[in-house]
Structures are given as C-alpha cells and as structure tokens.
C-alpha cells in the first residue's frame, strides 16, 4: 500500500476557529488531547453533543473550541456585548471561576466579555455586569436561576449552552434548576453536555434537554489513567492521621490535595497539620468565596503546600504542580474516587494517588477500585527511617546542586570560610534543613498477613486456627528475656497502648522492647537482656502499674495469672479501655449468685 504523502492534508489545528487557534499557539499548544481533537470534527456542525471524557483531559478548551463557530461564525471577533450568546453551567463556584479564566485567554483575540454568576459573590456586582452586556455567562445553577427569576439574565439570544460536570450537578440535586434554566433558553440552540460517565440519570437528562445528540466518548473503557499511579496504603485504625503526615513528608510533590468526607474532618485535619508545621489551607462548603479564593491562590503561588478539602469544595479546581492526591477517607463510590484522583495527572503530568485504608476497610476500598476499573499497589505507610533517608538525600542534593557564588556572594562566602570551619557551616546548613521539615510519626508495623490477599489469609488461618496473634515491634532479640502482662485480646489489648505502659512500668525505652505477642488473656513481650534485671526490679515496686494489672517474668505469670484473674475482675479498677466486657458480666453474675442463699433462707 502506498503511504499518504499529501502534504496539503488538513491538520486538526486547521479546523479550529482562527481567533482561538492563535490563542492556543501563544499558549504553546502543539498537540490536542483526545476530547479536544474530537471537538474539531467539522461533521458535527451545529449538532448537540453528549460527551464523556476523563477528568483533567482539557474539557474547558474542548467545549470552547466546539462552540466557537456557533458564536463567531466567520467573524474574527465579537460585536458589542449585549444579551449573552453562550451559557456555561458548572456545579461549583471554583469550577465556574476556573472555566471563566480558561475562556478568557482562549477567546481573548475575539475580544470576549464574560460574566460570572456564582453563589457567595455579590449579586449586585453580577447584575451590573449583566446590564453592561456579556457574550458568555458562566455560573452555578442556583445563582443563574436567581438572576433569571429577577429578570437580570436574559437568555433570549442564547446560541449555545454547555453543561460541565453534569453528573456532579445531578448528584448535588440541581436537576430542577437545570431544567428551569434550559426552559428559559430558546429551543433553537446547541446543547453540549459533558460528564465523566453517562449513567442512567445523565442519559435521561440528555433526552430531556438535547435533540438527536451526537455521542462522543473519549474515555478508555477498561484502561486506567496512565499518568496516575494508585497506591492503597494499609494502616491501623488509630494511625490514619500519622500515615497521612508521613505520606506528605515522604513525597517530592510541590503541592498535595487531601480529601475528607466531612467539613468537620477537614477542620480537624487542617488544624493537626498546621500544628505539625505544614503550610496548609482548607476548602469546604461553609467557607466564604473570598476565603476559598485566597486558599487556592495560596496553593498556586507556593505559599501553601497542602490543601485539605471536601469533595464538593474541590470539584473542578485545577492546581498547577499538583502531583499528590491523598484520600484520607475511603471514597464511597467509583465516581468520587475518579473525580478526586483526577485533580492530579493532568495535561500529561504524572501524579500519585494514595488511599489511606484502615485494615478493616480494605475490602470496601478494593470494591471501589474494582468498580472504577483501577489497579492499586498495596503498601505500608512510610516509616521514620524511610523519611529520614529521603531527607538526607534531599539535603545532599540541595548542597551538590547549588550554583557557584556570584560576584556579590563570593566576598561574603570567603569571609565566612575564613571565620568559620567548614564542618560548622555544614552543621548549620544541616540543622536549618532539618528544621524546615515536620518530624515524622512513629508507626507500629502491621503483621505480614495484613498485606496478603483474602485467599492467602484464609489458607493460612485454616492451617493454624489456634496460633496466637503476634504483633511484632521488631526482630526477635538475641537472648531477650520474656515477661507477661495480664491483658490480652479479651481485654482489647493493642500494642498502641500496651507499648507505652510496658515502657513506663519498667523504665525502659521502645528500643528495649522486642516482640509483643497478644494472646487471649495475657500478652507476652521481650525485654533486652541487659535491661531485664533492672526491669524486673522496677515492676516489683508498688505504683508502677494501674491497680489490677500485673507484669511479671513469663515463668511466674503462667500459673499466677489464673489465680489473680478473679481479683482483677472483682477488686481491680483498671481504666475502661482495659476492661473486658466479659469481666463486667462475670462481676454481675457473681453478685447474682451471692444473693441466692438469702432468697432460699
């Protein structure tokens, strides 16, 4: 077959309206994304379009390209602004403002006038902008409906309507508002509906507001976003926030976005990160628009590195250099997961998406990933050693990559080296660099079985159902001495609270404690050989433990713990956290038994 050598073949860029083509060239667009490419198809003409495209694929530029012929025709620029010619509806304030910014530069050569109508802004200023005239109006459903009802927004000249993130607008309950707004627009118009997925509700909306729409799908049906790496980070239930802190510290990302389910969770996590020294801002629906704008600007100009947000508040925001998305709460459905994750890996940039998953939520997280047709690497949270090693590499790289001193600096550098030894200068630099990063959190390691798949776990449990639970603090010690504490699984024992208790009782540090094995009614643990004698003496002193809890060398307690157990239930007063429900029932049944002889008497 002879290859096509026609040098006059028309490129997709040639199909774009000249006014927009010049703006794209000035922005450095040398190639179009799949959804943008689809909008250059001249066969679509003035048809309605039902478009599904993945988040971060350049949809705003895409529909800007699509409606340009409808708005401008063969003209190079717009006539004087009067009643709007195009209406773009977005689910959130942030997305609407983002759309307005994109269309501003895309249509700049056409001398466009754009008005925004979004909740949280001064309605009087919006009304004055509409009275002055606008070629394109961008807004949120509720505010647009208000302006229509107050006769401030005239849709009689509308030629094209764009519904951006239509699936999100339905999820937020805006269907009635959308139908009201579109009912006020002329029947002879183009309607472009963009959605990440075309599920049943979107299909029904399309049949209601569109006529013979052309279906365009640019999302891969089975292939996940190649520019996003997904990780499922398994953690203990009480160490979720510690894992988030360490994940942020272990990342090279210039900026990160952390998603929470609720506003209260956003407030709590933002305060926690700020207290730890992170440059952090938050986004939630309760914030005023000015606060939200300031938070986003802080992320864009680099004053803040971390943004904690709810799903709705962060919908549609586009932050440059966003390389890391952290799901502090497991997403409840695949759409939420995809939209959250789509904040990174945009416009060809690589990104990492981390799901912080408590052990007991692993199944739910895996189901959401499966429904979203995503594959994630299962891993543990980064520990202190990992983060410290990364910090050392960063510090060495920063020093090695520093440029030679220029003329203004050279004299001072010479004076500094003359007065201060190089080792002391290096120490000062090292301390300054270390102080610039928050201290990582210590995380207890998860047992190896936590990272097994379900089939492997069931097979292993079937092989030894009676094996004691082993919660390792570290490797078995050489000649370590075993002790036991009178708290086990029945008392809801957990290494998280056992380890500080063990250390405080015997005056040792965490490094002196080896393996911790939790059994039904007691827990066995190792103490380093050189510390064991002092530990045994310390725990024999009164007041070293809460009343009713005993620690003793393992050889003693095996027999004595059974004798001491009734005393622990009846007379001891450990904290509620250490009590077993069965102990309370035993106490009640014993009292009932003691009353029976009186009734018989």
Coordinates of C-alpha atoms in Angstrom, one line a residue:
X1 CA 0.0 0.0 0.0
X2 CA 1.4 3.4 -0.9
X3 CA 1.7 5.7 2.1
X4 CA -0.2 9.0 2.1
X5 CA 2.3 11.7 1.1
X6 CA -0.2 14.5 0.7
X7 CA 1.5 17.5 2.3
X8 CA -1.7 19.5 2.0
X9 CA -3.7 17.2 4.3
X10 CA -5.6 19.3 6.8
X11 CA -4.5 19.1 10.4
X12 CA -6.9 19.2 13.4
X13 CA -5.5 22.7 14.3
X14 CA -6.7 24.0 10.9
X15 CA -10.3 23.1 11.9
X16 CA -10.2 25.4 14.9
X17 CA -11.6 28.9 14.6
X18 CA -8.7 31.3 13.7
X19 CA -9.3 33.5 16.7
X20 CA -8.9 30.5 19.0
X21 CA -6.0 28.9 17.0
X22 CA -3.8 32.0 17.7
X23 CA -4.5 31.8 21.4
X24 CA -3.7 28.1 21.5
X25 CA -0.4 28.7 19.6
X26 CA 0.5 31.5 22.1
X27 CA -0.1 29.1 25.0
X28 CA 2.2 26.6 23.4
X29 CA -0.4 24.0 22.3
X30 CA 1.4 21.8 19.8
X31 CA -1.0 18.8 20.2
X32 CA -4.6 18.4 21.3
X33 CA -6.0 16.0 23.9
X34 CA -8.4 13.3 22.6
X35 CA -11.5 15.2 23.7
X36 CA -10.2 18.5 22.2
X37 CA -9.4 16.6 19.0
X38 CA -13.0 15.2 18.9
X39 CA -14.3 18.8 19.0
X40 CA -12.5 19.7 15.8
X41 CA -14.7 17.3 13.8
X42 CA -16.5 19.5 11.3
X43 CA -19.1 16.8 10.6
X44 CA -20.7 17.7 14.0
X45 CA -21.8 21.0 12.6
X46 CA -24.3 22.6 15.0
X47 CA -25.4 19.3 16.5
X48 CA -26.0 18.8 20.2
X49 CA -23.1 16.8 21.8
X50 CA -23.2 14.3 24.7
X51 CA -19.5 13.9 25.7
X52 CA -17.8 11.7 28.2
X53 CA -14.2 12.4 29.0
X54 CA -11.9 11.7 32.0
X55 CA -11.2 14.4 34.5
X56 CA -8.2 16.6 33.6
X57 CA -8.4 16.0 29.8
X58 CA -8.8 19.6 28.8
X59 CA -12.6 19.8 28.6
X60 CA -12.9 23.5 29.0
X61 CA -10.7 24.2 26.0
X62 CA -12.6 21.4 24.2
X63 CA -16.0 22.9 24.5
X64 CA -14.6 26.4 23.9
X65 CA -13.4 25.0 20.5
X66 CA -16.7 23.4 19.9
X67 CA -18.9 26.4 20.3
X68 CA -16.7 29.0 18.6
X69 CA -18.2 28.5 15.1
X70 CA -21.7 28.8 16.6
X71 CA -20.8 32.0 18.4
X72 CA -18.5 33.8 16.0
X73 CA -19.5 32.3 12.6
X74 CA -16.9 33.5 10.1
X75 CA -16.2 36.7 12.1
X76 CA -12.8 37.3 13.7
X77 CA -14.3 38.8 16.9
X78 CA -17.5 39.5 18.7
X79 CA -19.7 42.5 18.1
X80 CA -20.5 44.8 21.0
X81 CA -21.7 42.8 24.0
X82 CA -25.5 42.8 24.7
X83 CA -27.6 39.8 25.6
X84 CA -25.4 36.7 26.2
X85 CA -24.8 34.3 23.3
X86 CA -23.5 31.4 25.3
X87 CA -24.2 30.0 28.8
X88 CA -21.8 27.6 30.7
X89 CA -23.3 25.9 33.8
X90 CA -20.9 24.3 36.3
X91 CA -21.6 22.6 39.6
X92 CA -19.4 24.6 42.0
X93 CA -18.0 28.1 42.4
X94 CA -14.4 27.0 41.9
X95 CA -15.1 25.2 38.7
X96 CA -17.1 28.1 37.3
X97 CA -14.3 30.6 38.1
X98 CA -11.8 28.1 36.6
X99 CA -13.9 27.9 33.4
X100 CA -14.1 31.7 33.2
X101 CA -10.3 32.0 33.4
X102 CA -9.8 29.4 30.6
X103 CA -12.3 31.0 28.3
X104 CA -10.8 34.5 29.0
X105 CA -7.5 33.6 27.4
X106 CA -8.9 31.2 24.8
X107 CA -11.3 34.0 23.4
X108 CA -9.0 37.0 24.1
X109 CA -8.3 37.6 20.5
X110 CA -12.1 37.6 19.8
X111 CA -12.5 40.5 22.3
X112 CA -14.9 38.5 24.5
X113 CA -16.8 39.8 27.5
X114 CA -17.5 37.1 30.1
X115 CA -19.7 37.5 33.2
X116 CA -19.7 35.1 36.1
X117 CA -22.8 34.4 38.3
X118 CA -21.9 32.2 41.3
X119 CA -23.1 31.8 44.8
X120 CA -21.1 33.5 47.5
X121 CA -20.4 36.6 45.4
X122 CA -22.0 40.0 45.5
X123 CA -25.2 39.6 43.5
X124 CA -25.4 43.4 42.8
X125 CA -22.0 43.4 41.0
X126 CA -23.1 40.4 38.9
X127 CA -26.3 42.2 38.0
X128 CA -24.3 45.3 36.9
X129 CA -22.0 43.1 34.7
X130 CA -25.0 41.6 33.0
X131 CA -26.5 45.0 32.4
X132 CA -23.3 46.1 30.7
X133 CA -23.5 43.1 28.4
X134 CA -21.7 39.8 28.1
X135 CA -21.0 37.4 25.2
X136 CA -20.6 34.4 27.5
X137 CA -22.1 33.8 31.0
X138 CA -20.6 31.2 33.3
X139 CA -22.4 30.3 36.5
X140 CA -23.7 27.8 39.0
X141 CA -27.3 26.5 38.8
X142 CA -28.8 28.2 41.8
X143 CA -27.4 31.7 41.2
X144 CA -28.3 31.6 37.5
X145 CA -31.9 30.7 38.3
X146 CA -32.0 33.6 40.8
X147 CA -30.9 36.0 38.1
X148 CA -33.4 34.7 35.6
X149 CA -36.3 34.9 38.1
X150 CA -35.2 38.5 38.9
X151 CA -35.1 39.3 35.2
X152 CA -31.5 40.2 35.4
X153 CA -30.4 37.5 33.0
X154 CA -31.9 37.4 29.5
X155 CA -31.4 34.1 27.7
X156 CA -33.4 35.1 24.6
X157 CA -30.3 35.4 22.4
X158 CA -28.5 32.2 23.6
X159 CA -27.0 30.1 20.8
X160 CA -25.1 27.5 22.8
X161 CA -25.5 26.0 26.3
X162 CA -22.7 23.9 28.0
X163 CA -23.4 21.7 31.0
X164 CA -20.0 21.0 32.5
X165 CA -19.6 18.1 35.0
X166 CA -23.3 17.2 34.5
X167 CA -23.1 14.1 36.6
X168 CA -21.9 16.1 39.6
X169 CA -24.8 18.6 39.1
X170 CA -27.3 15.7 39.3
X171 CA -25.6 14.3 42.4
X172 CA -25.9 17.7 44.1
X173 CA -29.7 17.9 43.3
X174 CA -29.6 20.6 40.6
X175 CA -31.8 18.8 38.1
X176 CA -34.8 21.1 38.7
X177 CA -32.6 24.2 38.4
X178 CA -31.1 22.9 35.1
X179 CA -34.5 22.2 33.6
X180 CA -35.7 25.6 34.7
X181 CA -32.7 27.4 33.2
X182 CA -32.8 25.5 29.9
X183 CA -36.6 26.1 29.7
X184 CA -35.8 29.8 29.7
X185 CA -33.4 29.5 26.7
X186 CA -34.5 29.3 23.1
X187 CA -35.4 25.9 21.7
X188 CA -33.2 26.5 18.7
X189 CA -29.8 26.3 20.4
X190 CA -26.9 23.9 20.7
X191 CA -26.7 22.0 24.0
X192 CA -23.3 20.4 24.9
X193 CA -23.4 18.0 27.9
X194 CA -20.1 16.9 29.4
X195 CA -19.9 14.2 32.0
X196 CA -17.2 11.8 33.3
X197 CA -19.7 8.9 33.0
X198 CA -23.0 8.6 31.1
X199 CA -25.1 6.7 33.6
X200 CA -28.9 6.4 33.6
X201 CA -29.6 9.8 35.1
X202 CA -27.3 11.6 32.6
X203 CA -28.9 9.7 29.7
X204 CA -32.4 10.8 30.9
X205 CA -31.3 14.4 31.3
X206 CA -29.8 14.3 27.8
X207 CA -33.1 13.1 26.3
X208 CA -34.9 15.9 28.1
X209 CA -32.6 18.9 27.1
X210 CA -31.0 17.7 23.9
X211 CA -32.2 16.9 20.3
X212 CA -30.6 14.0 18.4
X213 CA -27.3 14.5 20.3
X214 CA -24.1 13.0 18.9
X215 CA -22.5 10.7 21.4
X216 CA -18.7 11.2 21.9
X217 CA -16.7 9.0 24.2
X218 CA -13.0 9.7 24.7
X219 CA -12.5 7.7 28.0
X220 CA -11.0 4.3 27.8
X221 CA -13.5 1.6 28.8
X222 CA -11.0 -0.6 30.6
X223 CA -7.7 1.2 30.8
X224 CA -6.9 3.3 33.8
X225 CA -5.4 6.8 33.6
X226 CA -1.8 6.1 32.6
X227 CA -0.4 9.3 34.2
X228 CA -1.7 8.4 37.7
X229 CA -0.1 5.8 40.0
X230 CA -2.6 4.4 42.5
X231 CA -1.4 3.1 45.9
X232 CA -3.5 1.5 48.7
X233 CA -1.7 2.3 52.0
X234 CA -2.8 -0.1 54.8
X235 CA -2.7 1.3 58.3
X236 CA -4.0 0.6 61.8
X237 CA -7.3 2.2 62.6
X238 CA -5.8 4.6 65.1
X239 CA -2.8 5.6 63.0
X240 CA -4.6 7.0 60.0
X241 CA -3.6 10.6 60.6
X242 CA 0.0 9.5 61.4
X243 CA 0.1 7.8 58.0
X244 CA -1.2 11.0 56.2
X245 CA 1.6 13.0 57.9
X246 CA 4.3 10.6 56.9
X247 CA 2.9 10.3 53.3
X248 CA 3.1 14.1 52.9
X249 CA 6.7 14.1 54.3
X250 CA 7.8 11.2 52.1
X251 CA 6.5 12.9 48.9
X252 CA 8.5 15.1 46.5
X253 CA 5.3 16.8 45.4
X254 CA 5.3 20.5 45.3
X255 CA 1.7 20.5 46.3
X256 CA -0.8 17.9 47.6
X257 CA -4.5 17.7 48.0
X258 CA -6.0 15.7 50.9
X259 CA -9.7 14.7 50.6
X260 CA -12.0 14.2 53.6
X261 CA -15.7 13.2 53.7
X262 CA -17.0 16.0 56.0
X263 CA -16.3 19.6 56.9
X264 CA -15.6 18.7 60.5
X265 CA -12.9 16.2 59.3
X266 CA -11.4 19.0 57.1
X267 CA -11.2 21.4 60.1
X268 CA -9.7 18.7 62.4
X269 CA -7.0 17.5 59.9
X270 CA -6.1 21.1 58.8
X271 CA -5.5 22.0 62.5
X272 CA -3.5 18.9 63.0
X273 CA -1.3 19.5 60.0
X274 CA -0.8 23.2 60.9
X275 CA 0.2 22.3 64.4
X276 CA 2.8 19.9 62.9
X277 CA 4.4 22.7 60.9
X278 CA 2.8 22.1 57.4
X279 CA 1.9 25.1 55.2
X280 CA -1.7 24.0 54.9
X281 CA -5.0 25.6 53.8
X282 CA -8.5 24.1 53.6
X283 CA -11.6 24.2 51.3
X284 CA -15.1 23.4 52.5
X285 CA -18.6 24.5 51.6
X286 CA -19.0 26.6 54.7
X287 CA -16.2 29.0 53.7
X288 CA -16.9 32.3 52.1
X289 CA -15.9 32.7 48.5
X290 CA -13.2 35.1 49.4
X291 CA -11.7 32.6 51.8
X292 CA -11.8 29.8 49.2
X293 CA -10.2 32.1 46.5
X294 CA -7.4 33.0 48.9
X295 CA -6.8 29.4 49.8
X296 CA -6.5 28.4 46.1
X297 CA -4.2 31.4 45.3
X298 CA -2.0 30.4 48.3
X299 CA -1.6 27.0 46.7
X300 CA -1.0 28.4 43.2
X301 CA 1.8 30.8 44.3
X302 CA 3.5 28.3 46.6
X303 CA 2.8 29.8 50.0
X304 CA 0.9 26.7 50.9
X305 CA 1.9 23.1 50.0
X306 CA -1.1 21.1 51.3
X307 CA -4.8 21.7 50.8
X308 CA -7.4 19.7 52.8
X309 CA -10.8 19.7 51.1
X310 CA -14.2 18.1 50.9
X311 CA -15.4 16.6 47.6
X312 CA -17.8 19.3 46.7
X313 CA -15.5 22.2 47.5
X314 CA -12.6 20.8 45.4
X315 CA -14.8 19.8 42.5
X316 CA -13.2 21.1 39.2
X317 CA -10.3 23.0 40.8
X318 CA -7.1 22.9 38.7
X319 CA -3.9 23.4 40.7
X320 CA -0.6 23.6 38.8
X321 CA 2.2 21.3 40.1
X322 CA -0.3 19.1 42.0
X323 CA 1.4 15.7 42.0
X324 CA -0.2 14.0 45.0
X325 CA -3.8 13.3 46.0
X326 CA -4.4 11.6 49.3
X327 CA -7.8 10.1 50.2
X328 CA -7.9 10.5 54.0
X329 CA -11.3 8.7 53.9
X330 CA -12.0 5.8 51.6
X331 CA -14.2 7.1 48.7
X332 CA -17.7 5.8 48.9
X333 CA -18.2 5.2 45.1
X334 CA -16.1 4.9 42.0
X335 CA -17.2 8.3 40.6
X336 CA -15.9 10.1 43.7
X337 CA -12.7 8.2 43.5
X338 CA -12.1 9.1 39.9
X339 CA -13.0 12.8 40.3
X340 CA -10.8 13.2 43.4
X341 CA -7.9 11.4 41.7
X342 CA -8.4 13.4 38.5
X343 CA -7.1 16.6 40.2
X344 CA -3.6 15.2 39.5
X345 CA -2.1 13.6 36.4
X346 CA -3.5 16.5 34.3
X347 CA -2.3 17.7 30.9
X348 CA 0.4 15.0 30.6
X349 CA 1.9 15.5 34.1
X350 CA 2.5 12.4 36.3
X351 CA 0.7 12.1 39.6
X352 CA 0.3 9.8 42.6
X353 CA -3.0 8.9 44.3
X354 CA -2.8 7.4 47.8
X355 CA -5.8 5.8 49.5
X356 CA -5.3 5.7 53.3
X357 CA -7.1 2.4 54.2
X358 CA -7.6 1.1 57.7
X359 CA -7.2 -2.7 57.9
X360 CA -10.9 -3.2 58.5
X361 CA -11.8 -1.1 55.4
X362 CA -9.6 -2.9 52.9
X363 CA -12.4 -4.9 51.4
X364 CA -14.5 -1.7 50.8
X365 CA -11.6 0.1 49.3
X366 CA -10.9 -2.8 46.9
X367 CA -14.5 -2.9 45.8
X368 CA -14.4 0.8 44.9
X369 CA -11.2 0.3 43.0
X370 CA -12.6 -2.7 41.1
X371 CA -15.8 -0.7 40.2
X372 CA -13.6 2.1 38.9
X373 CA -11.5 -0.4 36.9
X374 CA -8.4 0.7 38.7
X375 CA -5.4 -1.3 40.0
X376 CA -3.5 -0.1 43.1
X377 CA -0.3 -1.2 44.6
X378 CA -0.8 -2.4 48.2
X379 CA 1.9 -0.9 50.5
X380 CA 2.7 0.1 54.1
X381 CA 2.9 3.7 55.3
X382 CA 6.4 5.2 55.2
X383 CA 8.2 5.0 58.5
X384 CA 10.7 7.3 60.2
X385 CA 13.7 5.6 58.7
X386 CA 12.3 6.0 55.2
X387 CA 11.6 9.7 55.7
X388 CA 14.9 10.4 57.3
X389 CA 16.8 8.7 54.5
X390 CA 14.8 10.7 51.9
X391 CA 15.6 13.9 53.9
X392 CA 19.3 13.1 53.8
X393 CA 19.2 12.6 50.1
X394 CA 17.4 15.9 49.6
X395 CA 19.9 17.8 51.8
X396 CA 22.9 16.3 49.9
X397 CA 21.3 17.0 46.5
X398 CA 20.5 20.6 47.5
X399 CA 24.1 21.2 48.5
X400 CA 25.5 19.5 45.5
X401 CA 23.3 21.3 43.0
X402 CA 23.9 24.8 44.5
X403 CA 25.4 27.2 41.9
X404 CA 28.8 28.8 42.2
X405 CA 28.7 32.0 44.2
X406 CA 28.2 35.1 42.1
X407 CA 30.2 38.3 42.4
X408 CA 28.0 39.7 45.2
X409 CA 28.2 36.5 47.2
X410 CA 31.8 35.5 46.6
X411 CA 33.2 38.0 49.1
X412 CA 30.9 37.0 51.9
X413 CA 31.5 33.3 51.2
X414 CA 35.2 33.9 51.5
X415 CA 34.8 35.7 54.8
X416 CA 32.5 33.0 56.1
X417 CA 35.0 30.3 55.3
X418 CA 37.8 32.4 56.9
X419 CA 36.0 32.8 60.1
X420 CA 34.0 29.5 60.5
X421 CA 35.2 26.0 60.0
X422 CA 33.6 24.2 57.0
X423 CA 32.3 21.4 59.4
X424 CA 30.4 24.0 61.5
X425 CA 28.9 25.6 58.3
X426 CA 27.8 22.2 57.2
X427 CA 26.2 21.5 60.6
X428 CA 24.4 24.9 60.5
X429 CA 23.1 24.1 57.0
X430 CA 22.0 20.6 58.1
X431 CA 20.1 21.8 61.1
X432 CA 18.4 24.5 59.1
X433 CA 17.3 22.0 56.5
X434 CA 16.0 19.5 59.1
X435 CA 14.1 22.3 61.0
X436 CA 12.3 23.1 57.8
X437 CA 10.5 19.7 57.7
X438 CA 8.0 18.5 60.3
X439 CA 9.1 15.5 62.4
X440 CA 7.7 12.2 61.1
X441 CA 5.4 10.0 63.2
X442 CA 6.3 6.5 64.5
X443 CA 4.0 3.8 63.2
X444 CA 3.7 0.3 64.5
X445 CA 4.3 -2.2 61.8
X446 CA 1.4 -4.2 60.5
X447 CA 1.7 -8.0 60.6
X448 CA 2.7 -9.6 57.3
X449 CA -0.8 -11.2 56.9
X450 CA -2.3 -7.7 56.5
X451 CA -0.8 -7.4 53.1
X452 CA -1.9 -10.9 51.9
X453 CA -4.9 -11.3 49.6
X454 CA -8.0 -12.9 51.1
X455 CA -7.3 -16.4 49.7
X456 CA -3.8 -16.5 51.2
X457 CA -5.1 -15.3 54.5
X458 CA -7.9 -17.9 54.6
X459 CA -5.4 -20.7 53.7
X460 CA -3.0 -19.6 56.4
X461 CA -5.7 -19.4 59.1
X462 CA -7.0 -22.7 58.1
X463 CA -3.6 -24.2 58.7
X464 CA -3.3 -23.0 62.3
X465 CA -6.5 -21.6 63.8
X466 CA -5.1 -21.7 67.3
X467 CA -1.9 -19.7 66.6
X468 CA -1.6 -16.7 68.9
X469 CA -1.8 -13.2 67.4
X470 CA 1.7 -11.9 67.0
X471 CA 2.2 -8.1 66.9
X472 CA 6.0 -7.6 66.3
X473 CA 7.7 -4.4 67.4
X474 CA 10.9 -5.6 65.8
X475 CA 13.0 -8.7 65.2
X476 CA 13.4 -11.3 68.0
X477 CA 16.2 -10.3 70.3
X478 CA 19.2 -12.3 71.0
X479 CA 18.8 -13.8 74.5
X480 CA 15.9 -11.5 75.2
X481 CA 14.0 -12.1 78.4
X482 CA 10.3 -12.8 78.2
X483 CA 7.7 -11.0 80.5
X484 CA 4.0 -11.1 80.5
X485 CA 1.3 -8.6 81.3
X486 CA -2.2 -9.6 82.4
X487 CA -4.0 -8.0 79.5
X488 CA -5.0 -9.9 76.3
X489 CA -7.4 -10.0 73.4
X490 CA -10.3 -10.3 75.8
X491 CA -9.3 -7.1 77.4
X492 CA -9.0 -5.4 74.0
X493 CA -5.2 -5.2 74.3
X494 CA -3.5 -3.4 71.5
X495 CA 0.3 -2.7 71.0
X496 CA -0.6 1.0 70.6
X497 CA -1.5 1.4 74.3
X498 CA 0.5 -1.6 75.6
X499 CA 3.9 -0.4 74.5
X500 CA 3.9 2.9 76.5
X501 CA 2.5 1.0 79.5
X502 CA 5.3 -1.6 79.3
X503 CA 8.0 1.1 78.9
X504 CA 6.7 3.3 81.7
X505 CA 6.2 0.4 84.2
X506 CA 9.9 -0.7 83.9
X507 CA 11.7 2.5 83.0
X508 CA 12.8 1.3 79.5
X509 CA 12.6 2.8 76.0
X510 CA 10.8 1.5 73.0
X511 CA 14.1 0.2 71.6
X512 CA 14.5 -2.1 74.6
X513 CA 11.2 -3.9 73.8
X514 CA 11.3 -6.8 71.3
X515 CA 8.4 -8.9 70.0
X516 CA 4.9 -8.4 71.5
X517 CA 2.6 -11.4 71.3
X518 CA -1.0 -10.9 72.3
X519 CA -2.9 -14.0 73.5
X520 CA -6.4 -14.5 74.9
X521 CA -5.9 -13.3 78.5
X522 CA -2.3 -12.1 78.6
X523 CA 0.4 -10.6 76.4
X524 CA 4.0 -11.9 76.2
X525 CA 6.8 -9.5 75.4
X526 CA 10.6 -9.4 75.2
X527 CA 12.9 -7.1 77.1
X528 CA 16.6 -6.7 76.1
X529 CA 18.9 -9.0 78.1
X530 CA 21.0 -6.1 79.5
X531 CA 17.8 -4.3 80.7
X532 CA 15.9 -7.3 82.0
X533 CA 17.2 -7.4 85.6
X534 CA 16.5 -3.7 86.2
X535 CA 13.1 -4.1 84.5
X536 CA 12.1 -6.9 86.9
X537 CA 13.2 -4.9 89.9
X538 CA 11.3 -1.8 88.7
X539 CA 8.0 -3.6 88.1
X540 CA 8.1 -5.1 91.6
X541 CA 7.9 -1.7 93.1
X542 CA 4.4 -0.6 94.2
X543 CA 2.6 2.0 92.0
X544 CA 4.4 1.1 88.8
X545 CA 1.2 0.0 87.1
X546 CA -2.6 0.7 87.3
X547 CA -4.3 -1.3 90.0
X548 CA -5.3 -4.8 88.9
X549 CA -2.8 -5.0 86.1
X550 CA 0.3 -7.2 86.6
X551 CA 3.6 -7.6 84.9
X552 CA 6.0 -10.4 85.8
X553 CA 8.7 -12.7 84.3
X554 CA 7.0 -15.1 81.9
X555 CA 7.9 -18.1 84.0
X556 CA 6.0 -16.8 87.0
X557 CA 2.8 -15.5 85.5
X558 CA 1.7 -18.6 83.6
X559 CA 0.4 -20.1 86.9
X560 CA -0.2 -17.0 88.9
X561 CA -2.2 -15.1 86.3
X562 CA -5.0 -17.6 86.6
X563 CA -5.2 -17.1 90.4
X564 CA -5.1 -13.3 90.1
X565 CA -7.7 -13.1 87.4
X566 CA -10.8 -13.1 89.7
X567 CA -9.2 -10.4 91.8
X568 CA -8.6 -8.3 88.7
X569 CA -12.3 -8.6 87.8
X570 CA -13.7 -8.1 91.3
X571 CA -11.4 -5.7 93.1
X572 CA -9.2 -4.1 90.5
X573 CA -10.1 -0.8 88.9
X574 CA -8.3 -0.5 85.6
X575 CA -9.4 2.1 83.0
X576 CA -12.4 1.4 80.9
X577 CA -10.2 1.0 77.9
X578 CA -8.5 -2.0 79.6
X579 CA -11.7 -3.7 80.8
X580 CA -13.1 -6.7 79.0
X581 CA -16.9 -6.9 78.5
X582 CA -16.7 -10.4 79.8
X583 CA -15.2 -9.2 83.1
X584 CA -18.2 -7.0 83.7
X585 CA -20.6 -9.8 83.0
X586 CA -18.6 -12.1 85.4
X587 CA -18.9 -9.5 88.2
X588 CA -22.6 -9.2 87.7
X589 CA -23.2 -13.0 87.7
X590 CA -21.1 -13.4 90.8
X591 CA -23.3 -10.9 92.7
X592 CA -26.4 -12.7 91.5
X593 CA -25.0 -16.0 92.8
X594 CA -24.3 -14.5 96.2
X595 CA -27.9 -13.4 96.6
X596 CA -29.4 -16.8 96.0
X597 CA -28.7 -18.2 99.5
X598 CA -30.5 -15.3 101.1
X599 CA -33.6 -15.9 99.0
X600 CA -33.5 -19.6 99.9
X601 CA -33.1 -18.7 103.6

